[in-house]
PDB file of C-alpha atoms in Angstrom:
ATOM      1  CA  MET M   1    -165.155   1.119-131.338  1.00 74.00           C
ATOM      2  CA  PHE M   2    -162.426   1.078-128.635  1.00 85.00           C
ATOM      3  CA  LYS M   3    -162.188  -2.550-127.597  1.00 88.00           C
ATOM      4  CA  ASP M   4    -159.132  -3.146-129.813  1.00 87.00           C
ATOM      5  CA  LEU M   5    -157.316  -0.239-129.092  1.00 83.00           C
ATOM      6  CA  SER M   6    -154.547   0.112-126.596  1.00 84.00           C
ATOM      7  CA  ALA M   7    -154.869   2.548-123.758  1.00 87.00           C
ATOM      8  CA  THR M   8    -152.119   4.552-121.993  1.00 89.00           C
ATOM      9  CA  PRO M   9    -152.803   5.830-118.305  1.00 93.00           C
ATOM     10  CA  ILE M  10    -151.485   9.310-117.990  1.00 95.00           C
ATOM     11  CA  VAL M  11    -150.727  11.511-115.003  1.00 97.00           C
ATOM     12  CA  ALA M  12    -149.978  15.296-114.858  1.00 97.00           C
ATOM     13  CA  THR M  13    -147.058  16.978-113.585  1.00 98.00           C
ATOM     14  CA  ALA M  14    -146.060  20.578-112.830  1.00 97.00           C
ATOM     15  CA  ASP M  15    -142.228  19.661-113.211  1.00 97.00           C
ATOM     16  CA  LEU M  16    -141.189  17.100-115.664  1.00 97.00           C
ATOM     17  CA  ALA M  17    -137.502  16.580-114.184  1.00 97.00           C
ATOM     18  CA  ARG M  18    -138.869  15.772-110.742  1.00 97.00           C
ATOM     19  CA  ALA M  19    -141.516  13.488-112.355  1.00 98.00           C
ATOM     20  CA  ARG M  20    -138.729  11.919-114.387  1.00 98.00           C
ATOM     21  CA  ALA M  21    -136.775  11.254-110.977  1.00 97.00           C
ATOM     22  CA  PHE M  22    -139.585   9.763-109.239  1.00 98.00           C
ATOM     23  CA  TYR M  23    -140.958   7.587-111.782  1.00 98.00           C
ATOM     24  CA  ALA M  24    -137.646   6.278-113.058  1.00 98.00           C
ATOM     25  CA  ASP M  25    -135.522   6.405-109.870  1.00 97.00           C
ATOM     26  CA  THR M  26    -138.179   5.842-106.929  1.00 96.00           C
ATOM     27  CA  LEU M  27    -140.571   3.449-109.014  1.00 96.00           C
ATOM     28  CA  GLY M  28    -137.904   1.903-111.209  1.00 96.00           C
ATOM     29  CA  LEU M  29    -139.786   2.449-114.444  1.00 97.00           C
ATOM     30  CA  ASP M  30    -137.867   2.610-117.740  1.00 97.00           C
ATOM     31  CA  LEU M  31    -138.060   5.748-119.688  1.00 98.00           C
ATOM     32  CA  ILE M  32    -138.773   5.006-123.290  1.00 98.00           C
ATOM     33  CA  ASP M  33    -139.399   8.215-124.930  1.00 97.00           C
ATOM     34  CA  GLU M  34    -139.549  11.808-123.872  1.00 97.00           C
ATOM     35  CA  ASN M  35    -140.139  15.558-125.358  1.00 96.00           C
ATOM     36  CA  GLU M  36    -140.406  18.939-123.865  1.00 95.00           C
ATOM     37  CA  GLU M  37    -143.940  18.173-122.656  1.00 97.00           C
ATOM     38  CA  VAL M  38    -144.329  14.303-122.236  1.00 98.00           C
ATOM     39  CA  LEU M  39    -142.415  11.501-120.487  1.00 98.00           C
ATOM     40  CA  THR M  40    -143.483   7.812-121.372  1.00 98.00           C
ATOM     41  CA  PHE M  41    -142.450   4.981-119.333  1.00 98.00           C
ATOM     42  CA  ARG M  42    -142.737   1.313-119.841  1.00 97.00           C
ATOM     43  CA  THR M  43    -144.677  -0.618-117.104  1.00 94.00           C
ATOM     44  CA  GLY M  44    -145.486  -4.083-117.602  1.00 92.00           C
ATOM     45  CA  LYS M  45    -146.910  -4.533-121.024  1.00 91.00           C
ATOM     46  CA  THR M  46    -148.219  -0.932-121.093  1.00 93.00           C
ATOM     47  CA  GLN M  47    -146.909   2.507-121.087  1.00 96.00           C
ATOM     48  CA  LEU M  48    -147.414   5.388-118.470  1.00 97.00           C
ATOM     49  CA  GLY M  49    -147.651   8.806-119.808  1.00 97.00           C
ATOM     50  CA  VAL M  50    -146.604  11.783-117.692  1.00 98.00           C
ATOM     51  CA  TYR M  51    -147.342  15.178-119.004  1.00 97.00           C
ATOM     52  CA  ARG M  52    -146.793  18.683-118.331  1.00 97.00           C
ATOM     53  CA  SER M  53    -149.976  20.539-116.809  1.00 97.00           C
ATOM     54  CA  ALA M  54    -150.806  23.397-114.621  1.00 94.00           C
ATOM     55  CA  GLU M  55    -153.606  21.116-113.387  1.00 95.00           C
ATOM     56  CA  ALA M  56    -151.081  18.608-111.927  1.00 95.00           C
ATOM     57  CA  GLY M  57    -152.249  17.129-108.683  1.00 88.00           C
ATOM     58  CA  THR M  58    -155.769  18.158-108.700  1.00 92.00           C
ATOM     59  CA  ASN M  59    -157.237  14.730-109.070  1.00 89.00           C
ATOM     60  CA  ARG M  60    -158.226  13.227-105.569  1.00 89.00           C
ATOM     61  CA  ALA M  61    -158.874   9.702-106.831  1.00 91.00           C
ATOM     62  CA  ASN M  62    -156.669   6.881-107.894  1.00 92.00           C
ATOM     63  CA  ALA M  63    -154.491   7.993-111.005  1.00 93.00           C
ATOM     64  CA  VAL M  64    -152.789   4.559-111.635  1.00 94.00           C
ATOM     65  CA  ALA M  65    -153.138   1.169-110.153  1.00 94.00           C
ATOM     66  CA  TRP M  66    -150.684  -1.912-110.455  1.00 95.00           C
ATOM     67  CA  ASP M  67    -151.326  -5.497-109.669  1.00 94.00           C
ATOM     68  CA  ALA M  68    -148.017  -6.559-107.845  1.00 93.00           C
ATOM     69  CA  GLY M  69    -149.372  -9.997-107.378  1.00 93.00           C
ATOM     70  CA  LYS M  70    -146.953 -12.347-105.275  1.00 95.00           C
ATOM     71  CA  ASP M  71    -144.430  -9.554-105.342  1.00 95.00           C
ATOM     72  CA  PHE M  72    -146.564  -7.277-103.228  1.00 96.00           C
ATOM     73  CA  ASP M  73    -144.331  -7.602-100.202  1.00 96.00           C
ATOM     74  CA  THR M  74    -141.136  -7.071-102.047  1.00 96.00           C
ATOM     75  CA  VAL M  75    -142.760  -4.032-103.732  1.00 95.00           C
ATOM     76  CA  VAL M  76    -143.648  -2.513-100.619  1.00 97.00           C
ATOM     77  CA  GLU M  77    -140.223  -2.987 -99.076  1.00 96.00           C
ATOM     78  CA  GLU M  78    -138.619  -1.324-102.169  1.00 95.00           C
ATOM     79  CA  LEU M  79    -140.967   1.623-102.062  1.00 96.00           C
ATOM     80  CA  ARG M  80    -140.420   1.930 -98.326  1.00 96.00           C
ATOM     81  CA  GLY M  81    -136.550   1.835 -99.137  1.00 96.00           C
ATOM     82  CA  ASN M  82    -136.702   4.446-101.768  1.00 96.00           C
ATOM     83  CA  GLY M  83    -138.570   6.910 -99.256  1.00 96.00           C
ATOM     84  CA  VAL M  84    -142.313   6.412-100.349  1.00 97.00           C
ATOM     85  CA  ARG M  85    -144.602   7.275 -97.651  1.00 96.00           C
ATOM     86  CA  PHE M  86    -147.919   5.173 -97.862  1.00 97.00           C
ATOM     87  CA  GLU M  87    -151.258   6.984 -97.218  1.00 97.00           C
ATOM     88  CA  GLU M  88    -153.536   5.571 -94.600  1.00 96.00           C
ATOM     89  CA  TYR M  89    -157.210   5.464 -95.205  1.00 95.00           C
ATOM     90  CA  PRO M  90    -158.851   4.024 -91.868  1.00 93.00           C
ATOM     91  CA  ASP M  91    -162.328   4.819 -93.048  1.00 94.00           C
ATOM     92  CA  MET M  92    -162.141   2.327 -95.933  1.00 93.00           C
ATOM     93  CA  GLY M  93    -163.304  -0.576 -93.727  1.00 93.00           C
ATOM     94  CA  MET M  94    -160.093  -2.643 -94.232  1.00 96.00           C
ATOM     95  CA  ASP M  95    -157.430  -3.649 -91.743  1.00 96.00           C
ATOM     96  CA  LEU M  96    -154.838  -1.264 -91.660  1.00 97.00           C
ATOM     97  CA  HIS M  97    -151.278  -2.105 -90.665  1.00 96.00           C
ATOM     98  CA  ASP M  98    -148.068  -0.072 -91.204  1.00 94.00           C
ATOM     99  CA  GLY M  99    -149.700   1.742 -94.277  1.00 96.00           C
ATOM    100  CA  VAL M 100    -151.011  -1.701 -95.694  1.00 97.00           C
ATOM    101  CA  HIS M 101    -154.698  -2.101 -96.179  1.00 98.00           C
ATOM    102  CA  SER M 102    -156.112  -5.588 -96.331  1.00 97.00           C
ATOM    103  CA  VAL M 103    -159.340  -7.322 -96.514  1.00 97.00           C
ATOM    104  CA  GLY M 104    -159.567 -11.101 -97.121  1.00 95.00           C
ATOM    105  CA  SER M 105    -156.760 -11.922 -99.531  1.00 95.00           C
ATOM    106  CA  PHE M 106    -156.573  -8.409-100.908  1.00 96.00           C
ATOM    107  CA  ARG M 107    -153.830  -6.111 -99.825  1.00 97.00           C
ATOM    108  CA  ALA M 108    -153.047  -2.556-100.983  1.00 97.00           C
ATOM    109  CA  VAL M 109    -151.060   0.502-100.461  1.00 98.00           C
ATOM    110  CA  TRP M 110    -151.578   3.866-101.803  1.00 97.00           C
ATOM    111  CA  PHE M 111    -149.043   6.817-102.108  1.00 97.00           C
ATOM    112  CA  LYS M 112    -148.819  10.121-103.902  1.00 97.00           C
ATOM    113  CA  ASP M 113    -146.249  11.122-106.599  1.00 97.00           C
ATOM    114  CA  PRO M 114    -144.577  14.497-105.981  1.00 96.00           C
ATOM    115  CA  ASP M 115    -147.437  16.292-107.548  1.00 96.00           C
ATOM    116  CA  GLY M 116    -149.883  14.607-105.377  1.00 96.00           C
ATOM    117  CA  ASN M 117    -151.361  12.186-107.920  1.00 96.00           C
ATOM    118  CA  ILE M 118    -152.676   9.057-106.039  1.00 96.00           C
ATOM    119  CA  LEU M 119    -151.000   5.858-107.102  1.00 96.00           C
ATOM    120  CA  HIS M 120    -151.881   2.326-105.806  1.00 95.00           C
ATOM    121  CA  PHE M 121    -150.258  -1.062-105.692  1.00 94.00           C
ATOM    122  CA  ASN M 122    -152.398  -4.177-104.845  1.00 95.00           C
ATOM    123  CA  ALA M 123    -152.490  -8.027-104.692  1.00 94.00           C
ATOM    124  CA  MET M 124    -155.445 -10.280-104.581  1.00 85.00           C
TER     125      MET M 124
END
């Protein structure tokens, strides 16, 4: 039933202006649509919805994951340059150096948006 339908990941925010600044300026996503309740950003071949909610930041698991592929190191440095602080999860059983988790050829960083939603970039 859903196999041919496109999906849009969504995250909640308490403050649309703050979320707009983070997703557009810090992450560099293009804002393609907005109204008083929802921002829609282009990210690769998909879209990311950011909507106003009193429940913003209550999810304690990954909200959005991106595959940075060969651009992983560049993305990490750009995020650092934009003031993003990476989360560190030493109990995951991965090597951890300066916020970058790795195991084999897999590398990943986790960070939070201003509402506390957990975002994730990786490379395999």
